[in-house]
JSON list of C-alpha atoms in Angstrom, two decimals:
[
{"chain": "A", "resi": 1, "resn": "MET", "atom": "CA", "xyz": [215.02, 85.54, -111.33]},
{"chain": "A", "resi": 2, "resn": "SER", "atom": "CA", "xyz": [217.75, 83.13, -110.37]},
{"chain": "A", "resi": 3, "resn": "ALA", "atom": "CA", "xyz": [217.67, 81.34, -107.03]},
{"chain": "A", "resi": 4, "resn": "LYS", "atom": "CA", "xyz": [220.52, 82.06, -104.63]},
{"chain": "A", "resi": 5, "resn": "ARG", "atom": "CA", "xyz": [222.84, 79.06, -104.54]},
{"chain": "A", "resi": 6, "resn": "GLU", "atom": "CA", "xyz": [224.09, 77.50, -101.34]},
{"chain": "A", "resi": 7, "resn": "GLN", "atom": "CA", "xyz": [227.70, 78.45, -100.73]},
{"chain": "A", "resi": 8, "resn": "LEU", "atom": "CA", "xyz": [230.68, 77.09, -98.90]},
{"chain": "A", "resi": 9, "resn": "SER", "atom": "CA", "xyz": [233.28, 79.76, -98.19]},
{"chain": "A", "resi": 10, "resn": "ASN", "atom": "CA", "xyz": [236.50, 79.65, -96.23]},
{"chain": "A", "resi": 11, "resn": "GLU", "atom": "CA", "xyz": [239.21, 81.66, -94.51]},
{"chain": "A", "resi": 12, "resn": "LEU", "atom": "CA", "xyz": [241.97, 79.38, -95.64]},
{"chain": "A", "resi": 13, "resn": "ARG", "atom": "CA", "xyz": [244.22, 82.00, -97.16]},
{"chain": "A", "resi": 14, "resn": "ARG", "atom": "CA", "xyz": [244.14, 84.24, -94.07]},
{"chain": "A", "resi": 15, "resn": "LEU", "atom": "CA", "xyz": [244.60, 81.31, -91.69]},
{"chain": "A", "resi": 16, "resn": "ARG", "atom": "CA", "xyz": [247.56, 80.01, -93.68]},
{"chain": "A", "resi": 17, "resn": "PHE", "atom": "CA", "xyz": [249.35, 83.28, -93.16]},
{"chain": "A", "resi": 18, "resn": "GLU", "atom": "CA", "xyz": [248.42, 83.37, -89.50]},
{"chain": "A", "resi": 19, "resn": "ALA", "atom": "CA", "xyz": [249.86, 79.88, -89.13]},
{"chain": "A", "resi": 20, "resn": "GLY", "atom": "CA", "xyz": [253.39, 81.02, -89.89]},
{"chain": "A", "resi": 21, "resn": "GLU", "atom": "CA", "xyz": [252.90, 81.98, -93.52]},
{"chain": "A", "resi": 22, "resn": "LEU", "atom": "CA", "xyz": [252.36, 78.42, -94.67]},
{"chain": "A", "resi": 23, "resn": "THR", "atom": "CA", "xyz": [252.63, 78.05, -98.42]},
{"chain": "A", "resi": 24, "resn": "GLN", "atom": "CA", "xyz": [249.92, 76.28, -100.40]},
{"chain": "A", "resi": 25, "resn": "GLN", "atom": "CA", "xyz": [252.37, 73.46, -101.10]},
{"chain": "A", "resi": 26, "resn": "GLN", "atom": "CA", "xyz": [253.23, 73.05, -97.42]},
{"chain": "A", "resi": 27, "resn": "LEU", "atom": "CA", "xyz": [249.57, 72.88, -96.46]},
{"chain": "A", "resi": 28, "resn": "ALA", "atom": "CA", "xyz": [248.91, 70.46, -99.33]},
{"chain": "A", "resi": 29, "resn": "ASP", "atom": "CA", "xyz": [251.71, 68.18, -98.11]},
{"chain": "A", "resi": 30, "resn": "ARG", "atom": "CA", "xyz": [250.36, 68.29, -94.57]},
{"chain": "A", "resi": 31, "resn": "VAL", "atom": "CA", "xyz": [246.84, 67.25, -95.53]},
{"chain": "A", "resi": 32, "resn": "GLY", "atom": "CA", "xyz": [247.74, 64.89, -98.39]},
{"chain": "A", "resi": 33, "resn": "VAL", "atom": "CA", "xyz": [246.44, 66.64, -101.48]},
{"chain": "A", "resi": 34, "resn": "THR", "atom": "CA", "xyz": [247.96, 68.44, -104.46]},
{"chain": "A", "resi": 35, "resn": "ARG", "atom": "CA", "xyz": [248.64, 72.19, -104.44]},
{"chain": "A", "resi": 36, "resn": "GLN", "atom": "CA", "xyz": [246.01, 72.62, -107.17]},
{"chain": "A", "resi": 37, "resn": "THR", "atom": "CA", "xyz": [243.35, 71.34, -104.78]},
{"chain": "A", "resi": 38, "resn": "ILE", "atom": "CA", "xyz": [244.33, 73.89, -102.13]},
{"chain": "A", "resi": 39, "resn": "ILE", "atom": "CA", "xyz": [244.17, 76.61, -104.80]},
{"chain": "A", "resi": 40, "resn": "ALA", "atom": "CA", "xyz": [240.70, 75.45, -105.86]},
{"chain": "A", "resi": 41, "resn": "ILE", "atom": "CA", "xyz": [239.46, 75.33, -102.26]},
{"chain": "A", "resi": 42, "resn": "GLU", "atom": "CA", "xyz": [240.78, 78.82, -101.48]},
{"chain": "A", "resi": 43, "resn": "ALA", "atom": "CA", "xyz": [239.03, 80.17, -104.55]},
{"chain": "A", "resi": 44, "resn": "ASN", "atom": "CA", "xyz": [235.78, 78.47, -103.47]},
{"chain": "A", "resi": 45, "resn": "HIS", "atom": "CA", "xyz": [235.86, 76.44, -106.66]},
{"chain": "A", "resi": 46, "resn": "TYR", "atom": "CA", "xyz": [236.00, 73.09, -104.95]},
{"chain": "A", "resi": 47, "resn": "ALA", "atom": "CA", "xyz": [234.07, 71.85, -101.93]},
{"chain": "A", "resi": 48, "resn": "PRO", "atom": "CA", "xyz": [236.36, 69.46, -100.05]},
{"chain": "A", "resi": 49, "resn": "SER", "atom": "CA", "xyz": [235.16, 66.22, -98.50]},
{"chain": "A", "resi": 50, "resn": "LEU", "atom": "CA", "xyz": [234.30, 66.33, -94.80]},
{"chain": "A", "resi": 51, "resn": "LEU", "atom": "CA", "xyz": [237.43, 64.36, -94.00]},
{"chain": "A", "resi": 52, "resn": "LEU", "atom": "CA", "xyz": [239.67, 66.76, -95.91]},
{"chain": "A", "resi": 53, "resn": "ALA", "atom": "CA", "xyz": [237.96, 69.77, -94.32]},
{"chain": "A", "resi": 54, "resn": "PHE", "atom": "CA", "xyz": [238.67, 68.33, -90.86]},
{"chain": "A", "resi": 55, "resn": "ARG", "atom": "CA", "xyz": [242.27, 67.56, -91.86]},
{"chain": "A", "resi": 56, "resn": "ILE", "atom": "CA", "xyz": [242.80, 71.14, -93.03]},
{"chain": "A", "resi": 57, "resn": "ALA", "atom": "CA", "xyz": [241.29, 72.59, -89.86]},
{"chain": "A", "resi": 58, "resn": "SER", "atom": "CA", "xyz": [243.35, 70.25, -87.71]},
{"chain": "A", "resi": 59, "resn": "SER", "atom": "CA", "xyz": [246.59, 71.11, -89.52]},
{"chain": "A", "resi": 60, "resn": "LEU", "atom": "CA", "xyz": [245.92, 74.80, -88.84]},
{"chain": "A", "resi": 61, "resn": "ASP", "atom": "CA", "xyz": [244.99, 74.13, -85.18]},
{"chain": "A", "resi": 62, "resn": "ARG", "atom": "CA", "xyz": [241.51, 75.52, -85.76]},
{"chain": "A", "resi": 63, "resn": "LYS", "atom": "CA", "xyz": [237.97, 74.29, -85.41]},
{"chain": "A", "resi": 64, "resn": "ILE", "atom": "CA", "xyz": [236.33, 73.43, -88.70]},
{"chain": "A", "resi": 65, "resn": "GLU", "atom": "CA", "xyz": [233.78, 76.27, -88.37]},
{"chain": "A", "resi": 66, "resn": "GLU", "atom": "CA", "xyz": [236.65, 78.75, -88.07]},
{"chain": "A", "resi": 67, "resn": "VAL", "atom": "CA", "xyz": [237.94, 77.65, -91.45]},
{"chain": "A", "resi": 68, "resn": "PHE", "atom": "CA", "xyz": [234.75, 76.92, -93.38]},
{"chain": "A", "resi": 69, "resn": "SER", "atom": "CA", "xyz": [231.37, 78.61, -93.32]},
{"chain": "A", "resi": 70, "resn": "TYR", "atom": "CA", "xyz": [228.17, 77.54, -95.02]},
{"chain": "A", "resi": 71, "resn": "ALA", "atom": "CA", "xyz": [225.44, 79.78, -96.43]},
{"chain": "A", "resi": 72, "resn": "PRO", "atom": "CA", "xyz": [222.21, 77.97, -97.36]},
{"chain": "A", "resi": 73, "resn": "GLY", "atom": "CA", "xyz": [220.52, 78.69, -100.69]},
{"chain": "A", "resi": 74, "resn": "ARG", "atom": "CA", "xyz": [217.27, 80.62, -100.93]},
{"chain": "A", "resi": 75, "resn": "ASN", "atom": "CA", "xyz": [215.41, 77.89, -102.80]},
{"chain": "A", "resi": 76, "resn": "GLY", "atom": "CA", "xyz": [215.57, 74.14, -102.47]},
{"chain": "A", "resi": 77, "resn": "ARG", "atom": "CA", "xyz": [218.26, 72.95, -100.09]},
{"chain": "A", "resi": 78, "resn": "LYS", "atom": "CA", "xyz": [218.73, 74.81, -96.84]},
{"chain": "B", "resi": 1, "resn": "MET", "atom": "CA", "xyz": [250.84, 70.30, -113.72]},
{"chain": "B", "resi": 2, "resn": "THR", "atom": "CA", "xyz": [249.30, 67.35, -111.90]},
{"chain": "B", "resi": 3, "resn": "ALA", "atom": "CA", "xyz": [249.63, 63.69, -112.85]},
{"chain": "B", "resi": 4, "resn": "ILE", "atom": "CA", "xyz": [246.17, 63.55, -114.43]},
{"chain": "B", "resi": 5, "resn": "GLN", "atom": "CA", "xyz": [246.95, 66.62, -116.53]},
{"chain": "B", "resi": 6, "resn": "ARG", "atom": "CA", "xyz": [250.26, 65.14, -117.72]},
{"chain": "B", "resi": 7, "resn": "HIS", "atom": "CA", "xyz": [248.47, 61.90, -118.56]},
{"chain": "B", "resi": 8, "resn": "ALA", "atom": "CA", "xyz": [245.80, 63.79, -120.53]},
{"chain": "B", "resi": 9, "resn": "VAL", "atom": "CA", "xyz": [248.36, 65.78, -122.54]},
{"chain": "B", "resi": 10, "resn": "PHE", "atom": "CA", "xyz": [250.37, 62.62, -123.26]},
{"chain": "B", "resi": 11, "resn": "SER", "atom": "CA", "xyz": [247.22, 60.81, -124.46]},
{"chain": "B", "resi": 12, "resn": "LEU", "atom": "CA", "xyz": [246.20, 63.66, -126.75]},
{"chain": "B", "resi": 13, "resn": "ILE", "atom": "CA", "xyz": [249.68, 63.82, -128.32]},
{"chain": "B", "resi": 14, "resn": "VAL", "atom": "CA", "xyz": [249.78, 60.04, -128.94]},
{"chain": "B", "resi": 15, "resn": "ILE", "atom": "CA", "xyz": [246.24, 59.99, -130.33]},
{"chain": "B", "resi": 16, "resn": "GLY", "atom": "CA", "xyz": [246.90, 63.07, -132.48]},
{"chain": "B", "resi": 17, "resn": "ILE", "atom": "CA", "xyz": [250.02, 61.58, -134.07]},
{"chain": "B", "resi": 18, "resn": "SER", "atom": "CA", "xyz": [248.35, 58.18, -134.62]},
{"chain": "B", "resi": 19, "resn": "VAL", "atom": "CA", "xyz": [245.20, 59.57, -136.20]},
{"chain": "B", "resi": 20, "resn": "VAL", "atom": "CA", "xyz": [247.08, 62.03, -138.43]},
{"chain": "B", "resi": 21, "resn": "LEU", "atom": "CA", "xyz": [249.40, 59.27, -139.72]},
{"chain": "B", "resi": 22, "resn": "PHE", "atom": "CA", "xyz": [246.37, 57.01, -140.23]},
{"chain": "B", "resi": 23, "resn": "ALA", "atom": "CA", "xyz": [244.57, 59.74, -142.19]},
{"chain": "B", "resi": 24, "resn": "LEU", "atom": "CA", "xyz": [247.66, 60.44, -144.31]},
{"chain": "B", "resi": 25, "resn": "GLY", "atom": "CA", "xyz": [247.90, 56.73, -145.09]},
{"chain": "B", "resi": 26, "resn": "LEU", "atom": "CA", "xyz": [244.28, 56.62, -146.15]},
{"chain": "B", "resi": 27, "resn": "VAL", "atom": "CA", "xyz": [244.73, 59.65, -148.40]},
{"chain": "B", "resi": 28, "resn": "GLY", "atom": "CA", "xyz": [247.79, 57.96, -149.92]},
{"chain": "B", "resi": 29, "resn": "GLY", "atom": "CA", "xyz": [245.65, 54.94, -150.78]},
{"chain": "B", "resi": 30, "resn": "LEU", "atom": "CA", "xyz": [247.37, 52.56, -148.36]},
{"chain": "B", "resi": 31, "resn": "ALA", "atom": "CA", "xyz": [244.35, 51.44, -146.37]},
{"chain": "B", "resi": 32, "resn": "THR", "atom": "CA", "xyz": [245.91, 48.28, -144.91]},
{"chain": "B", "resi": 33, "resn": "LYS", "atom": "CA", "xyz": [249.21, 49.90, -143.96]},
{"chain": "B", "resi": 34, "resn": "ALA", "atom": "CA", "xyz": [247.44, 53.00, -142.68]},
{"chain": "B", "resi": 35, "resn": "SER", "atom": "CA", "xyz": [245.58, 50.97, -140.09]},
{"chain": "B", "resi": 36, "resn": "GLY", "atom": "CA", "xyz": [248.95, 49.85, -138.77]},
{"chain": "B", "resi": 37, "resn": "MET", "atom": "CA", "xyz": [249.63, 53.45, -137.77]},
{"chain": "B", "resi": 38, "resn": "LEU", "atom": "CA", "xyz": [246.88, 53.11, -135.18]},
{"chain": "B", "resi": 39, "resn": "GLY", "atom": "CA", "xyz": [249.15, 50.60, -133.46]},
{"chain": "B", "resi": 40, "resn": "LEU", "atom": "CA", "xyz": [250.95, 53.66, -132.09]},
{"chain": "B", "resi": 41, "resn": "LEU", "atom": "CA", "xyz": [247.98, 53.92, -129.73]},
{"chain": "B", "resi": 42, "resn": "GLY", "atom": "CA", "xyz": [249.72, 51.14, -127.82]},
{"chain": "B", "resi": 43, "resn": "PHE", "atom": "CA", "xyz": [251.89, 53.87, -126.28]},
{"chain": "B", "resi": 44, "resn": "LEU", "atom": "CA", "xyz": [248.83, 54.81, -124.22]},
{"chain": "B", "resi": 45, "resn": "GLY", "atom": "CA", "xyz": [249.67, 51.74, -122.19]},
{"chain": "B", "resi": 46, "resn": "PHE", "atom": "CA", "xyz": [252.52, 53.69, -120.60]},
{"chain": "B", "resi": 47, "resn": "ALA", "atom": "CA", "xyz": [250.00, 55.91, -118.78]},
{"chain": "B", "resi": 48, "resn": "PRO", "atom": "CA", "xyz": [250.49, 54.21, -115.38]},
{"chain": "B", "resi": 49, "resn": "LEU", "atom": "CA", "xyz": [254.02, 55.66, -115.34]},
{"chain": "B", "resi": 50, "resn": "PHE", "atom": "CA", "xyz": [252.44, 59.04, -114.61]},
{"chain": "B", "resi": 51, "resn": "TYR", "atom": "CA", "xyz": [251.04, 57.69, -111.36]},
{"chain": "B", "resi": 52, "resn": "ARG", "atom": "CA", "xyz": [254.25, 56.33, -109.84]},
{"chain": "B", "resi": 53, "resn": "LYS", "atom": "CA", "xyz": [254.92, 57.31, -106.26]},
{"chain": "B", "resi": 54, "resn": "ARG", "atom": "CA", "xyz": [257.21, 60.32, -106.00]},
{"chain": "B", "resi": 55, "resn": "PRO", "atom": "CA", "xyz": [260.52, 59.84, -104.13]},
{"chain": "B", "resi": 56, "resn": "SER", "atom": "CA", "xyz": [259.58, 62.93, -102.10]},
{"chain": "B", "resi": 57, "resn": "GLY", "atom": "CA", "xyz": [256.38, 61.21, -100.99]},
{"chain": "B", "resi": 58, "resn": "ALA", "atom": "CA", "xyz": [254.27, 64.00, -102.56]},
{"chain": "B", "resi": 59, "resn": "VAL", "atom": "CA", "xyz": [250.65, 63.18, -103.35]},
{"chain": "B", "resi": 60, "resn": "VAL", "atom": "CA", "xyz": [250.13, 62.04, -106.93]},
{"chain": "B", "resi": 61, "resn": "VAL", "atom": "CA", "xyz": [246.32, 61.87, -107.11]},
{"chain": "B", "resi": 62, "resn": "ASP", "atom": "CA", "xyz": [243.92, 63.30, -104.54]},
{"chain": "B", "resi": 63, "resn": "GLU", "atom": "CA", "xyz": [240.16, 63.37, -104.00]},
{"chain": "B", "resi": 64, "resn": "ARG", "atom": "CA", "xyz": [239.58, 66.27, -106.42]},
{"chain": "B", "resi": 65, "resn": "ASP", "atom": "CA", "xyz": [241.50, 64.47, -109.15]},
{"chain": "B", "resi": 66, "resn": "GLY", "atom": "CA", "xyz": [239.38, 61.40, -108.46]},
{"chain": "B", "resi": 67, "resn": "ALA", "atom": "CA", "xyz": [236.17, 63.39, -108.84]},
{"chain": "B", "resi": 68, "resn": "ILE", "atom": "CA", "xyz": [237.40, 64.95, -112.09]},
{"chain": "B", "resi": 69, "resn": "ILE", "atom": "CA", "xyz": [238.41, 61.56, -113.50]},
{"chain": "B", "resi": 70, "resn": "LEU", "atom": "CA", "xyz": [235.03, 60.10, -112.55]},
{"chain": "B", "resi": 71, "resn": "ARG", "atom": "CA", "xyz": [233.15, 62.82, -114.39]},
{"chain": "B", "resi": 72, "resn": "ALA", "atom": "CA", "xyz": [235.52, 62.70, -117.38]},
{"chain": "B", "resi": 73, "resn": "ASN", "atom": "CA", "xyz": [235.00, 58.93, -117.68]},
{"chain": "B", "resi": 74, "resn": "ALA", "atom": "CA", "xyz": [231.21, 59.37, -117.57]},
{"chain": "B", "resi": 75, "resn": "ILE", "atom": "CA", "xyz": [231.27, 62.01, -120.32]},
{"chain": "B", "resi": 76, "resn": "ALA", "atom": "CA", "xyz": [233.71, 59.98, -122.43]},
{"chain": "B", "resi": 77, "resn": "PHE", "atom": "CA", "xyz": [231.57, 56.85, -122.08]},
{"chain": "B", "resi": 78, "resn": "SER", "atom": "CA", "xyz": [228.46, 58.76, -123.21]},
{"chain": "B", "resi": 79, "resn": "VAL", "atom": "CA", "xyz": [230.26, 60.11, -126.28]},
{"chain": "B", "resi": 80, "resn": "LEU", "atom": "CA", "xyz": [231.71, 56.66, -127.04]},
{"chain": "B", "resi": 81, "resn": "TRP", "atom": "CA", "xyz": [228.29, 55.07, -126.87]},
{"chain": "B", "resi": 82, "resn": "LEU", "atom": "CA", "xyz": [226.74, 57.72, -129.11]},
{"chain": "B", "resi": 83, "resn": "GLY", "atom": "CA", "xyz": [229.63, 57.26, -131.55]},
{"chain": "B", "resi": 84, "resn": "LEU", "atom": "CA", "xyz": [229.21, 53.49, -131.63]},
{"chain": "B", "resi": 85, "resn": "VAL", "atom": "CA", "xyz": [225.46, 53.75, -132.24]},
{"chain": "B", "resi": 86, "resn": "ALA", "atom": "CA", "xyz": [226.02, 56.36, -134.97]},
{"chain": "B", "resi": 87, "resn": "ALA", "atom": "CA", "xyz": [228.71, 54.17, -136.60]},
{"chain": "B", "resi": 88, "resn": "GLY", "atom": "CA", "xyz": [226.44, 51.13, -136.47]},
{"chain": "B", "resi": 89, "resn": "MET", "atom": "CA", "xyz": [223.50, 52.99, -137.96]},
{"chain": "B", "resi": 90, "resn": "THR", "atom": "CA", "xyz": [225.65, 54.60, -140.67]},
{"chain": "B", "resi": 91, "resn": "THR", "atom": "CA", "xyz": [227.13, 51.25, -141.69]},
{"chain": "B", "resi": 92, "resn": "TYR", "atom": "CA", "xyz": [223.66, 49.75, -141.85]},
{"chain": "B", "resi": 93, "resn": "PHE", "atom": "CA", "xyz": [222.25, 52.50, -144.03]},
{"chain": "B", "resi": 94, "resn": "VAL", "atom": "CA", "xyz": [225.31, 52.73, -146.30]},
{"chain": "B", "resi": 95, "resn": "ARG", "atom": "CA", "xyz": [225.96, 49.00, -146.79]},
{"chain": "B", "resi": 96, "resn": "GLY", "atom": "CA", "xyz": [222.39, 47.79, -146.49]},
{"chain": "B", "resi": 97, "resn": "ASP", "atom": "CA", "xyz": [220.84, 44.90, -144.60]},
{"chain": "B", "resi": 98, "resn": "ALA", "atom": "CA", "xyz": [222.88, 42.20, -146.39]},
{"chain": "B", "resi": 99, "resn": "GLY", "atom": "CA", "xyz": [226.02, 44.30, -146.87]},
{"chain": "B", "resi": 100, "resn": "THR", "atom": "CA", "xyz": [229.52, 43.33, -145.76]},
{"chain": "B", "resi": 101, "resn": "VAL", "atom": "CA", "xyz": [232.56, 45.16, -144.46]},
{"chain": "B", "resi": 102, "resn": "PRO", "atom": "CA", "xyz": [236.24, 44.14, -144.79]},
{"chain": "B", "resi": 103, "resn": "VAL", "atom": "CA", "xyz": [237.69, 42.23, -141.84]},
{"chain": "B", "resi": 104, "resn": "ARG", "atom": "CA", "xyz": [240.38, 44.91, -141.44]},
{"chain": "B", "resi": 105, "resn": "ALA", "atom": "CA", "xyz": [237.65, 47.38, -140.54]},
{"chain": "B", "resi": 106, "resn": "LEU", "atom": "CA", "xyz": [237.06, 45.65, -137.21]},
{"chain": "B", "resi": 107, "resn": "PRO", "atom": "CA", "xyz": [240.41, 46.43, -135.53]},
{"chain": "B", "resi": 108, "resn": "VAL", "atom": "CA", "xyz": [240.34, 49.93, -137.02]},
{"chain": "B", "resi": 109, "resn": "ALA", "atom": "CA", "xyz": [236.88, 50.47, -135.53]},
{"chain": "B", "resi": 110, "resn": "ILE", "atom": "CA", "xyz": [238.08, 49.28, -132.12]},
{"chain": "B", "resi": 111, "resn": "TYR", "atom": "CA", "xyz": [241.20, 51.48, -132.27]},
{"chain": "B", "resi": 112, "resn": "LEU", "atom": "CA", "xyz": [239.21, 54.55, -133.31]},
{"chain": "B", "resi": 113, "resn": "ALA", "atom": "CA", "xyz": [236.58, 53.91, -130.63]},
{"chain": "B", "resi": 114, "resn": "TRP", "atom": "CA", "xyz": [239.29, 53.75, -127.99]},
{"chain": "B", "resi": 115, "resn": "ALA", "atom": "CA", "xyz": [240.93, 56.89, -129.41]},
{"chain": "B", "resi": 116, "resn": "LEU", "atom": "CA", "xyz": [237.58, 58.70, -129.24]},
{"chain": "B", "resi": 117, "resn": "TYR", "atom": "CA", "xyz": [237.00, 57.63, -125.64]},
{"chain": "B", "resi": 118, "resn": "GLU", "atom": "CA", "xyz": [240.50, 58.55, -124.50]},
{"chain": "B", "resi": 119, "resn": "SER", "atom": "CA", "xyz": [240.57, 61.90, -126.28]},
{"chain": "B", "resi": 120, "resn": "VAL", "atom": "CA", "xyz": [237.20, 63.00, -124.86]},
{"chain": "B", "resi": 121, "resn": "ARG", "atom": "CA", "xyz": [238.31, 61.86, -121.41]},
{"chain": "B", "resi": 122, "resn": "SER", "atom": "CA", "xyz": [241.60, 63.78, -121.73]},
{"chain": "B", "resi": 123, "resn": "ILE", "atom": "CA", "xyz": [239.98, 66.97, -123.01]},
{"chain": "B", "resi": 124, "resn": "THR", "atom": "CA", "xyz": [237.45, 66.87, -120.18]},
{"chain": "B", "resi": 125, "resn": "VAL", "atom": "CA", "xyz": [240.20, 66.37, -117.59]},
{"chain": "B", "resi": 126, "resn": "LEU", "atom": "CA", "xyz": [242.16, 69.34, -118.98]},
{"chain": "B", "resi": 127, "resn": "ALA", "atom": "CA", "xyz": [239.07, 71.56, -119.16]},
{"chain": "B", "resi": 128, "resn": "ARG", "atom": "CA", "xyz": [238.01, 70.68, -115.61]},
{"chain": "B", "resi": 129, "resn": "THR", "atom": "CA", "xyz": [241.42, 71.09, -114.03]},
{"chain": "B", "resi": 130, "resn": "ARG", "atom": "CA", "xyz": [242.19, 74.26, -115.95]},
{"chain": "B", "resi": 131, "resn": "SER", "atom": "CA", "xyz": [239.00, 76.03, -114.98]},
{"chain": "B", "resi": 132, "resn": "GLU", "atom": "CA", "xyz": [239.59, 74.97, -111.37]},
{"chain": "B", "resi": 133, "resn": "ASP", "atom": "CA", "xyz": [235.84, 75.22, -111.05]},
{"chain": "B", "resi": 134, "resn": "PHE", "atom": "CA", "xyz": [234.69, 71.87, -109.86]},
{"chain": "B", "resi": 135, "resn": "THR", "atom": "CA", "xyz": [232.28, 71.44, -106.97]}
]
């Protein structure tokens, strides 16, 4: 039986559209990363640094917990 | 395509051409001239051009690219080290304790070691960025 992994999920895609239908490139330019990084974050394939997470939240005028949510794993780290 | 992907593709093309020409030279029986073909690896020195600042001010390399490069370098270094140890052991067992190798083998060994390192690094970068699955 495999242990449930801790997960970082986000509402980036929805919030982008709510913030005036920002494109991935526009958001990337605002926070200083490449578009590929925004794509990877939206797909939950890349966990951004704390600084980048705050930058993204700030650029969308949201609190960080509105953008990102954390689910602890069942085993090991909580 | 990001800068690190363009760099990786460029490196693989340069290494591919160099190694193929080197191999063709060896098959043709021109060992000394064939090693000169590895001099084409010098084109890898143009890699910094991929990381020039864009006139638009767009980001060239970000934190995810940095993490991918770090992991790719670690994997490439491991493979390089294994390759060097294997090459050393093979030479020892083939040539014997008091055996000798031609002087021209030294630069060829260095060129091929660098080609191995750079190709593994490039393949890892492409695999990591393509899968977009890097946490």
